[in-house]
PDB file of C-alpha atoms in Angstrom:
ATOM      1  CA  MET A1139       0.001  -0.197   0.035  1.00 87.00           C
ATOM      2  CA  PRO A1140       1.754   3.381  -1.052  1.00 93.00           C
ATOM      3  CA  ILE A1141       1.757   5.938   1.532  1.00 95.00           C
ATOM      4  CA  ALA A1142       1.421   9.525   1.632  1.00 97.00           C
ATOM      5  CA  ILE A1143       1.725  11.968   4.200  1.00 98.00           C
ATOM      6  CA  ILE A1144      -0.278  15.054   4.555  1.00 98.00           C
ATOM      7  CA  GLN A1145       0.938  18.135   6.379  1.00 98.00           C
ATOM      8  CA  GLY A1146      -2.415  19.664   7.447  1.00 97.00           C
ATOM      9  CA  SER A1147      -5.802  18.525   9.546  1.00 98.00           C
ATOM     10  CA  GLY A1148      -7.989  21.539   8.182  1.00 97.00           C
ATOM     11  CA  ASP A1149     -10.565  20.858   5.622  1.00 98.00           C
ATOM     12  CA  VAL A1150      -8.248  20.866   2.673  1.00 98.00           C
ATOM     13  CA  GLY A1151      -5.888  18.397   3.625  1.00 98.00           C
ATOM     14  CA  SER A1152      -8.382  16.256   5.437  1.00 98.00           C
ATOM     15  CA  ALA A1153     -10.583  16.147   1.849  1.00 98.00           C
ATOM     16  CA  VAL A1154      -6.968  15.069   0.434  1.00 98.00           C
ATOM     17  CA  ALA A1155      -6.140  12.434   2.788  1.00 98.00           C
ATOM     18  CA  HIS A1156     -10.044  11.087   2.418  1.00 98.00           C
ATOM     19  CA  GLN A1157      -9.682  10.827  -1.239  1.00 98.00           C
ATOM     20  CA  LEU A1158      -6.193   9.634  -0.980  1.00 97.00           C
ATOM     21  CA  THR A1159      -7.932   6.402   1.253  1.00 96.00           C
ATOM     22  CA  LEU A1160     -10.040   5.680  -1.599  1.00 96.00           C
ATOM     23  CA  GLU A1161      -7.639   5.540  -3.982  1.00 95.00           C
ATOM     24  CA  GLY A1162      -5.599   3.046  -1.968  1.00 94.00           C
ATOM     25  CA  PHE A1163      -2.673   5.338  -0.116  1.00 95.00           C
ATOM     26  CA  GLN A1164      -2.536   5.270   3.422  1.00 94.00           C
ATOM     27  CA  ALA A1165      -2.792   8.551   4.242  1.00 96.00           C
ATOM     28  CA  ILE A1166      -1.242  10.057   7.516  1.00 96.00           C
ATOM     29  CA  ILE A1167      -1.664  13.397   8.485  1.00 98.00           C
ATOM     30  CA  VAL A1168       0.512  15.093  10.437  1.00 98.00           C
ATOM     31  CA  ASP A1169      -0.250  18.381  12.825  1.00 97.00           C
ATOM     32  CA  ASP A1170       0.493  20.127  15.807  1.00 94.00           C
ATOM     33  CA  ILE A1171      -0.795  18.350  18.846  1.00 94.00           C
ATOM     34  CA  ALA A1172      -3.664  20.759  19.554  1.00 97.00           C
ATOM     35  CA  PRO A1173      -4.350  22.202  16.073  1.00 98.00           C
ATOM     36  CA  ALA A1174      -7.035  25.167  15.531  1.00 98.00           C
ATOM     37  CA  HIS A1175      -8.248  24.510  12.096  1.00 98.00           C
ATOM     38  CA  ALA A1176     -12.379  26.028  12.794  1.00 98.00           C
ATOM     39  CA  ARG A1177     -14.198  23.857  10.298  1.00 97.00           C
ATOM     40  CA  ARG A1178     -14.457  20.368  11.944  1.00 98.00           C
ATOM     41  CA  GLY A1179     -17.331  18.983  10.756  1.00 98.00           C
ATOM     42  CA  MET A1180     -15.506  19.382   7.136  1.00 98.00           C
ATOM     43  CA  SER A1181     -11.857  17.761   8.296  1.00 98.00           C
ATOM     44  CA  PHE A1182     -10.896  15.296  10.491  1.00 98.00           C
ATOM     45  CA  VAL A1183      -9.212  17.636  13.479  1.00 98.00           C
ATOM     46  CA  ASP A1184     -11.244  16.097  15.950  1.00 98.00           C
ATOM     47  CA  ALA A1185      -9.486  13.055  15.598  1.00 98.00           C
ATOM     48  CA  PHE A1186      -6.639  14.973  17.761  1.00 97.00           C
ATOM     49  CA  TYR A1187      -9.100  15.886  20.617  1.00 98.00           C
ATOM     50  CA  GLU A1188     -11.261  12.639  20.655  1.00 97.00           C
ATOM     51  CA  GLY A1189      -9.168  10.045  19.303  1.00 97.00           C
ATOM     52  CA  ALA A1190     -11.222   9.462  16.013  1.00 97.00           C
ATOM     53  CA  ALA A1191     -13.361  11.353  13.425  1.00 98.00           C
ATOM     54  CA  LEU A1192     -15.447  10.630  10.752  1.00 97.00           C
ATOM     55  CA  LEU A1193     -15.764  12.204   7.549  1.00 98.00           C
ATOM     56  CA  SER A1194     -17.830  11.446   4.874  1.00 97.00           C
ATOM     57  CA  SER A1195     -17.717   7.470   5.534  1.00 96.00           C
ATOM     58  CA  VAL A1196     -13.995   7.647   6.111  1.00 97.00           C
ATOM     59  CA  LYS A1197     -12.381   7.034   9.348  1.00 97.00           C
ATOM     60  CA  ALA A1198      -9.483   8.943  10.920  1.00 96.00           C
ATOM     61  CA  ARG A1199      -7.581   7.394  13.703  1.00 95.00           C
ATOM     62  CA  TYR A1200      -5.043   9.180  16.183  1.00 96.00           C
ATOM     63  CA  THR A1201      -1.984   6.981  17.009  1.00 93.00           C
ATOM     64  CA  ASP A1202       1.668   8.270  18.537  1.00 88.00           C
ATOM     65  CA  ASP A1203       2.832   5.089  16.586  1.00 83.00           C
ATOM     66  CA  VAL A1204       2.081   4.969  13.362  1.00 80.00           C
ATOM     67  CA  SER A1205       4.800   1.918  12.415  1.00 71.00           C
ATOM     68  CA  PHE A1206       1.738  -0.447  11.539  1.00 63.00           C
ATOM     69  CA  THR A1207       0.530   0.967   8.575  1.00 58.00           C
ATOM     70  CA  GLU A1208      -1.869  -1.562   6.671  1.00 63.00           C
ATOM     71  CA  VAL A1209      -5.121  -0.123   7.548  1.00 69.00           C
ATOM     72  CA  ARG A1210      -8.192   1.323   6.151  1.00 81.00           C
ATOM     73  CA  GLU A1211      -8.279   4.220   7.864  1.00 93.00           C
ATOM     74  CA  VAL A1212      -6.548   8.041   7.871  1.00 96.00           C
ATOM     75  CA  LEU A1213      -3.897   8.094  10.630  1.00 96.00           C
ATOM     76  CA  VAL A1214      -3.419  11.296  12.031  1.00 96.00           C
ATOM     77  CA  SER A1215      -0.684  12.029  14.628  1.00 96.00           C
ATOM     78  CA  SER A1216       1.955  15.019  15.506  1.00 95.00           C
ATOM     79  CA  CYS A1217       4.946  13.354  14.877  1.00 93.00           C
ATOM     80  CA  ASP A1218       7.667  15.097  12.774  1.00 93.00           C
ATOM     81  CA  VAL A1219       7.630  14.525   8.901  1.00 95.00           C
ATOM     82  CA  ALA A1220      11.314  13.994   8.828  1.00 94.00           C
ATOM     83  CA  LYS A1221      11.318  10.723  11.206  1.00 92.00           C
ATOM     84  CA  LEU A1222       8.163   9.522   9.266  1.00 94.00           C
ATOM     85  CA  LEU A1223      10.052   9.734   5.927  1.00 95.00           C
ATOM     86  CA  THR A1224      12.935   7.661   7.724  1.00 93.00           C
ATOM     87  CA  GLN A1225      10.975   4.855   9.196  1.00 92.00           C
ATOM     88  CA  LEU A1226       8.910   4.123   6.534  1.00 92.00           C
ATOM     89  CA  SER A1227       8.634   4.198   2.729  1.00 92.00           C
ATOM     90  CA  VAL A1228       6.934   7.685   1.669  1.00 95.00           C
ATOM     91  CA  GLY A1229       6.531   8.235  -1.790  1.00 95.00           C
ATOM     92  CA  LEU A1230       4.323  11.186  -1.295  1.00 98.00           C
ATOM     93  CA  VAL A1231       4.076  14.315   0.740  1.00 98.00           C
ATOM     94  CA  ILE A1232       1.760  16.968   0.562  1.00 98.00           C
ATOM     95  CA  ASP A1233       1.916  20.501   2.781  1.00 97.00           C
ATOM     96  CA  ALA A1234      -1.521  21.173   3.247  1.00 97.00           C
ATOM     97  CA  ARG A1235      -0.982  23.293   5.596  1.00 95.00           C
ATOM     98  CA  MET A1236      -2.442  26.947   3.996  1.00 92.00           C
ATOM     99  CA  ARG A1237      -0.083  29.240   5.218  1.00 84.00           C
ATOM    100  CA  LYS A1238      -1.069  32.250   3.742  1.00 77.00           C
ATOM    101  CA  ARG A1239       1.198  34.268   4.587  1.00 73.00           C
ATOM    102  CA  MET A1240       4.367  32.491   4.978  1.00 77.00           C
ATOM    103  CA  LEU A1241       6.919  31.829   2.131  1.00 83.00           C
ATOM    104  CA  PRO A1242       6.970  28.054   1.978  1.00 89.00           C
ATOM    105  CA  GLU A1243      10.677  26.827   2.269  1.00 91.00           C
ATOM    106  CA  LEU A1244      12.189  23.451   0.492  1.00 93.00           C
ATOM    107  CA  PRO A1245      12.276  21.177   3.712  1.00 94.00           C
ATOM    108  CA  ALA A1246      15.623  20.001   4.584  1.00 94.00           C
ATOM    109  CA  TRP A1247      14.216  16.287   4.120  1.00 94.00           C
ATOM    110  CA  LYS A1248      13.779  17.035   0.017  1.00 94.00           C
ATOM    111  CA  ALA A1249      17.625  16.698   0.384  1.00 92.00           C
ATOM    112  CA  GLN A1250      17.955  13.101   1.704  1.00 93.00           C
ATOM    113  CA  HIS A1251      14.447  11.705   0.693  1.00 94.00           C
ATOM    114  CA  GLN A1252      12.999  10.992  -2.848  1.00 91.00           C
ATOM    115  CA  ALA A1253       9.128  11.170  -2.057  1.00 96.00           C
ATOM    116  CA  LEU A1254       6.990  13.913  -4.512  1.00 97.00           C
ATOM    117  CA  LEU A1255       6.509  16.822  -2.644  1.00 98.00           C
ATOM    118  CA  ILE A1256       2.955  18.726  -3.792  1.00 98.00           C
ATOM    119  CA  GLY A1257       2.462  22.268  -2.701  1.00 96.00           C
ATOM    120  CA  LEU A1258      -1.086  23.521  -1.883  1.00 96.00           C
ATOM    121  CA  GLY A1259      -1.665  27.109  -1.220  1.00 89.00           C
ATOM    122  CA  PRO A1260       0.174  30.475  -2.042  1.00 92.00           C
ATOM    123  CA  GLY A1261       3.901  30.842  -2.396  1.00 91.00           C
ATOM    124  CA  PHE A1262       4.531  27.350  -4.171  1.00 94.00           C
ATOM    125  CA  GLU A1263       6.708  27.114  -6.715  1.00 94.00           C
ATOM    126  CA  VAL A1264       7.821  24.204  -9.209  1.00 94.00           C
ATOM    127  CA  GLY A1265      11.137  23.540  -9.060  1.00 93.00           C
ATOM    128  CA  ASN A1266      11.810  25.515  -5.917  1.00 94.00           C
ATOM    129  CA  ASN A1267      10.502  24.735  -3.243  1.00 94.00           C
ATOM    130  CA  CYS A1268       7.825  21.932  -4.472  1.00 95.00           C
ATOM    131  CA  ASP A1269       8.212  19.043  -7.277  1.00 95.00           C
ATOM    132  CA  LEU A1270       4.717  19.803  -8.079  1.00 96.00           C
ATOM    133  CA  ALA A1271       1.857  22.372  -7.017  1.00 96.00           C
ATOM    134  CA  ILE A1272      -2.054  22.208  -7.337  1.00 96.00           C
ATOM    135  CA  GLU A1273      -4.248  25.902  -7.475  1.00 94.00           C
ATOM    136  CA  THR A1274      -6.215  26.204  -4.320  1.00 94.00           C
ATOM    137  CA  ALA A1275      -7.731  29.730  -5.142  1.00 91.00           C
ATOM    138  CA  TRP A1276     -11.305  30.073  -6.641  1.00 89.00           C
ATOM    139  CA  GLY A1277     -11.368  30.837 -10.116  1.00 89.00           C
ATOM    140  CA  GLY A1278     -11.282  28.659 -13.251  1.00 88.00           C
ATOM    141  CA  SER A1279      -8.105  27.293 -12.446  1.00 89.00           C
ATOM    142  CA  LEU A1280      -8.577  25.401  -8.674  1.00 93.00           C
ATOM    143  CA  GLY A1281      -7.728  22.113  -8.905  1.00 92.00           C
ATOM    144  CA  GLU A1282      -5.330  22.505 -11.431  1.00 94.00           C
ATOM    145  CA  SER A1283      -1.459  21.806 -11.576  1.00 92.00           C
ATOM    146  CA  VAL A1284       0.678  24.534 -12.055  1.00 91.00           C
ATOM    147  CA  ARG A1285       3.130  25.319 -14.041  1.00 87.00           C
ATOM    148  CA  SER A1286       5.066  27.651 -12.304  1.00 89.00           C
ATOM    149  CA  SER A1287       3.611  29.427  -9.307  1.00 88.00           C
ATOM    150  CA  THR A1288       0.397  29.103  -7.301  1.00 89.00           C
ATOM    151  CA  LYS A1289      -1.648  32.627  -7.141  1.00 84.00           C
ATOM    152  CA  ALA A1290      -0.594  34.914  -4.029  1.00 80.00           C
ATOM    153  CA  LEU A1291      -3.475  35.460  -1.728  1.00 76.00           C
ATOM    154  CA  ALA A1292      -5.836  37.963  -2.478  1.00 73.00           C
ATOM    155  CA  GLY A1293      -9.428  39.390  -1.779  1.00 69.00           C
ATOM    156  CA  HIS A1294     -11.659  38.588   0.590  1.00 75.00           C
ATOM    157  CA  PRO A1295     -13.538  35.197   1.890  1.00 82.00           C
ATOM    158  CA  LYS A1296     -16.409  34.496  -0.261  1.00 84.00           C
ATOM    159  CA  PRO A1297     -19.376  36.419   0.504  1.00 88.00           C
ATOM    160  CA  ILE A1298     -22.474  34.801   2.709  1.00 91.00           C
ATOM    161  CA  ASP A1299     -25.552  36.833   2.822  1.00 92.00           C
ATOM    162  CA  GLY A1300     -23.237  40.061   1.622  1.00 90.00           C
ATOM    163  CA  HIS A1301     -20.874  39.600   4.854  1.00 92.00           C
ATOM    164  CA  THR A1302     -17.017  38.834   3.984  1.00 91.00           C
ATOM    165  CA  ARG A1303     -14.583  39.033   6.524  1.00 92.00           C
ATOM    166  CA  GLU A1304     -16.903  40.821   9.124  1.00 94.00           C
ATOM    167  CA  ARG A1305     -18.240  36.872   9.553  1.00 96.00           C
ATOM    168  CA  ILE A1306     -15.098  35.332  10.461  1.00 96.00           C
ATOM    169  CA  VAL A1307     -13.117  35.728  14.037  1.00 97.00           C
ATOM    170  CA  TYR A1308      -9.224  35.586  14.053  1.00 96.00           C
ATOM    171  CA  ALA A1309      -7.422  35.690  17.177  1.00 97.00           C
ATOM    172  CA  PRO A1310      -6.448  38.439  18.416  1.00 97.00           C
ATOM    173  CA  GLN A1311      -2.951  36.805  20.074  1.00 97.00           C
ATOM    174  CA  ALA A1312      -1.441  32.942  20.422  1.00 97.00           C
ATOM    175  CA  GLY A1313      -2.682  31.188  23.141  1.00 98.00           C
ATOM    176  CA  LYS A1314      -5.185  28.553  24.399  1.00 98.00           C
ATOM    177  CA  TRP A1315      -8.464  28.795  23.163  1.00 98.00           C
ATOM    178  CA  ASN A1316     -11.394  28.545  25.815  1.00 98.00           C
ATOM    179  CA  THR A1317     -15.079  27.693  24.456  1.00 98.00           C
ATOM    180  CA  GLN A1318     -18.255  25.291  25.129  1.00 97.00           C
ATOM    181  CA  PHE A1319     -19.487  26.056  21.785  1.00 98.00           C
ATOM    182  CA  ASN A1320     -19.690  23.510  18.625  1.00 98.00           C
ATOM    183  CA  VAL A1321     -20.037  23.352  14.868  1.00 98.00           C
ATOM    184  CA  GLY A1322     -23.469  23.811  14.102  1.00 97.00           C
ATOM    185  CA  ASP A1323     -24.650  25.959  17.183  1.00 98.00           C
ATOM    186  CA  VAL A1324     -27.155  28.719  16.516  1.00 98.00           C
ATOM    187  CA  VAL A1325     -25.067  32.000  18.002  1.00 98.00           C
ATOM    188  CA  LYS A1326     -26.294  35.880  18.771  1.00 98.00           C
ATOM    189  CA  ALA A1327     -24.401  39.133  17.749  1.00 98.00           C
ATOM    190  CA  GLY A1328     -22.308  40.270  20.671  1.00 98.00           C
ATOM    191  CA  GLU A1329     -22.497  36.342  22.641  1.00 98.00           C
ATOM    192  CA  ILE A1330     -19.460  35.360  24.433  1.00 98.00           C
ATOM    193  CA  LEU A1331     -18.156  32.631  22.897  1.00 98.00           C
ATOM    194  CA  GLY A1332     -14.886  31.846  24.562  1.00 98.00           C
ATOM    195  CA  ASP A1333     -11.464  33.662  25.526  1.00 98.00           C
ATOM    196  CA  ILE A1334      -8.247  33.023  24.632  1.00 97.00           C
ATOM    197  CA  GLU A1335      -5.960  33.359  27.853  1.00 92.00           C
ATOM    198  CA  ALA A1336      -8.456  35.536  29.377  1.00 93.00           C
ATOM    199  CA  GLN A1337      -9.395  38.044  26.288  1.00 97.00           C
ATOM    200  CA  ILE A1338     -13.148  37.329  25.418  1.00 98.00           C
ATOM    201  CA  ILE A1339     -14.306  36.889  22.075  1.00 98.00           C
ATOM    202  CA  THR A1340     -17.793  37.607  20.830  1.00 98.00           C
ATOM    203  CA  ALA A1341     -19.680  36.275  17.806  1.00 98.00           C
ATOM    204  CA  PRO A1342     -19.489  39.371  15.447  1.00 97.00           C
ATOM    205  CA  LEU A1343     -22.905  38.407  13.465  1.00 97.00           C
ATOM    206  CA  SER A1344     -26.072  36.393  14.830  1.00 98.00           C
ATOM    207  CA  GLY A1345     -25.931  32.690  12.974  1.00 98.00           C
ATOM    208  CA  ARG A1346     -24.642  29.296  12.378  1.00 98.00           C
ATOM    209  CA  LEU A1347     -21.084  28.623  13.689  1.00 98.00           C
ATOM    210  CA  ARG A1348     -20.089  27.162  10.267  1.00 97.00           C
ATOM    211  CA  GLY A1349     -16.544  26.569  12.168  1.00 98.00           C
ATOM    212  CA  ILE A1350     -15.025  26.920  15.522  1.00 98.00           C
ATOM    213  CA  SER A1351     -12.079  25.922  16.927  1.00 98.00           C
ATOM    214  CA  HIS A1352     -12.031  22.453  19.428  1.00 98.00           C
ATOM    215  CA  GLY A1353     -11.762  23.877  22.846  1.00 98.00           C
ATOM    216  CA  ASN A1354      -8.164  23.822  24.322  1.00 97.00           C
ATOM    217  CA  ALA A1355      -6.417  24.393  20.682  1.00 98.00           C
ATOM    218  CA  GLN A1356      -2.940  26.390  20.808  1.00 98.00           C
ATOM    219  CA  ALA A1357      -4.624  28.883  18.292  1.00 97.00           C
ATOM    220  CA  SER A1358      -1.766  31.188  16.645  1.00 95.00           C
ATOM    221  CA  LYS A1359      -2.089  35.084  16.193  1.00 95.00           C
ATOM    222  CA  ALA A1360      -4.563  35.891  13.570  1.00 94.00           C
ATOM    223  CA  GLN A1361      -5.740  32.521  12.997  1.00 95.00           C
ATOM    224  CA  LYS A1362      -9.091  31.286  11.813  1.00 96.00           C
ATOM    225  CA  ILE A1363     -10.726  30.096  15.180  1.00 98.00           C
ATOM    226  CA  ILE A1364     -14.586  31.100  14.384  1.00 98.00           C
ATOM    227  CA  GLU A1365     -16.754  31.228  11.170  1.00 97.00           C
ATOM    228  CA  ILE A1366     -20.243  32.570  11.245  1.00 97.00           C
ATOM    229  CA  ASP A1367     -22.973  31.393   8.782  1.00 97.00           C
ATOM    230  CA  PRO A1368     -25.789  34.022   8.849  1.00 97.00           C
ATOM    231  CA  SER A1369     -27.580  32.336   6.250  1.00 96.00           C
ATOM    232  CA  HIS A1370     -28.172  29.128   8.092  1.00 95.00           C
ATOM    233  CA  LEU A1371     -27.534  27.368   4.697  1.00 96.00           C
ATOM    234  CA  GLU A1372     -24.061  26.661   4.276  1.00 96.00           C
ATOM    235  CA  GLN A1373     -22.377  23.464   4.338  1.00 96.00           C
ATOM    236  CA  ILE A1374     -21.264  22.690   7.710  1.00 97.00           C
ATOM    237  CA  TYR A1375     -20.690  18.883   7.595  1.00 98.00           C
ATOM    238  CA  GLY A1376     -18.948  16.361   4.436  1.00 98.00           C
ATOM    239  CA  ILE A1377     -16.285  17.510   1.905  1.00 98.00           C
ATOM    240  CA  GLY A1378     -16.611  21.276   0.523  1.00 96.00           C
ATOM    241  CA  GLU A1379     -16.556  21.991  -3.040  1.00 96.00           C
ATOM    242  CA  ARG A1380     -13.475  23.470  -2.858  1.00 96.00           C
ATOM    243  CA  PRO A1381     -11.267  21.108  -0.903  1.00 97.00           C
ATOM    244  CA  MET A1382     -12.909  18.455  -3.197  1.00 98.00           C
ATOM    245  CA  LYS A1383     -11.343  20.002  -6.164  1.00 97.00           C
ATOM    246  CA  ILE A1384      -8.248  20.514  -4.847  1.00 97.00           C
ATOM    247  CA  ALA A1385      -8.388  16.766  -4.086  1.00 98.00           C
ATOM    248  CA  GLN A1386      -9.174  15.793  -6.703  1.00 97.00           C
ATOM    249  CA  GLY A1387      -6.829  17.832  -8.727  1.00 97.00           C
ATOM    250  CA  ILE A1388      -3.769  15.905  -6.868  1.00 97.00           C
ATOM    251  CA  ILE A1389      -5.626  12.559  -7.981  1.00 97.00           C
ATOM    252  CA  LYS A1390      -5.683  13.795 -11.406  1.00 95.00           C
ATOM    253  CA  ALA A1391      -1.759  15.102 -11.233  1.00 94.00           C
ATOM    254  CA  LEU A1392      -0.930  11.434  -9.961  1.00 94.00           C
ATOM    255  CA  HIS A1393      -2.406   9.657 -12.576  1.00 91.00           C
ATOM    256  CA  THR A1394      -0.970  11.726 -15.343  1.00 87.00           C
ATOM    257  CA  ARG A1395       2.446  11.538 -13.692  1.00 78.00           C
ATOM    258  CA  LYS A1396       2.384   7.263 -13.641  1.00 67.00           C
TER     259      LYS A1396
END
């Protein structure tokens, strides 16, 4: 069974792991110990907290030991990627951390390991910091392999009922996120949703929580921790349209390379 490591347990990384599992890969998601990805209903991130998670009929299981990989489920772990490459026969590494404002660097492990490195998100340049890149920005090229560089970060979040960035809450500082709310909960504007290092966080709009970081998550400054759907109509569970197109683009690119 071919092994693929996916860095990042957000909705994009989880969709990629989901589709690779259906393609016969053993997918291993690697992320921080307490990741703060908000779209928990559309990802495997809760496996880091609950021990297991289910996404569109595919199960993920948290483990500290990935030596046994012949399983028909996604493994999630906080193991070091370079260590896994030394322990396992890995043919594919996908950087799905979607670090919008950080320029990706060629990882140090690339000098010693021949695994194909695929970059997702802004700042990836084929032949420089990755072997292959997939476009992740909304538009006609979403999910397509790029010849040179992926598009730079631009624009605002997708509008819902006329609201764009104002329906999203970003962590005002780094720290532990405390909350009792869950994805799907209905909230009112101004309602207290939690706190980071005793700094109170309130709902900017009334609506349904499309995303909210798990309680006890370790948030980075300016990281998205809350996403509100004022329309009550947006998808909050399962694989989203954009993550699916990105994941399918990777599958297509891999088949093309055969």
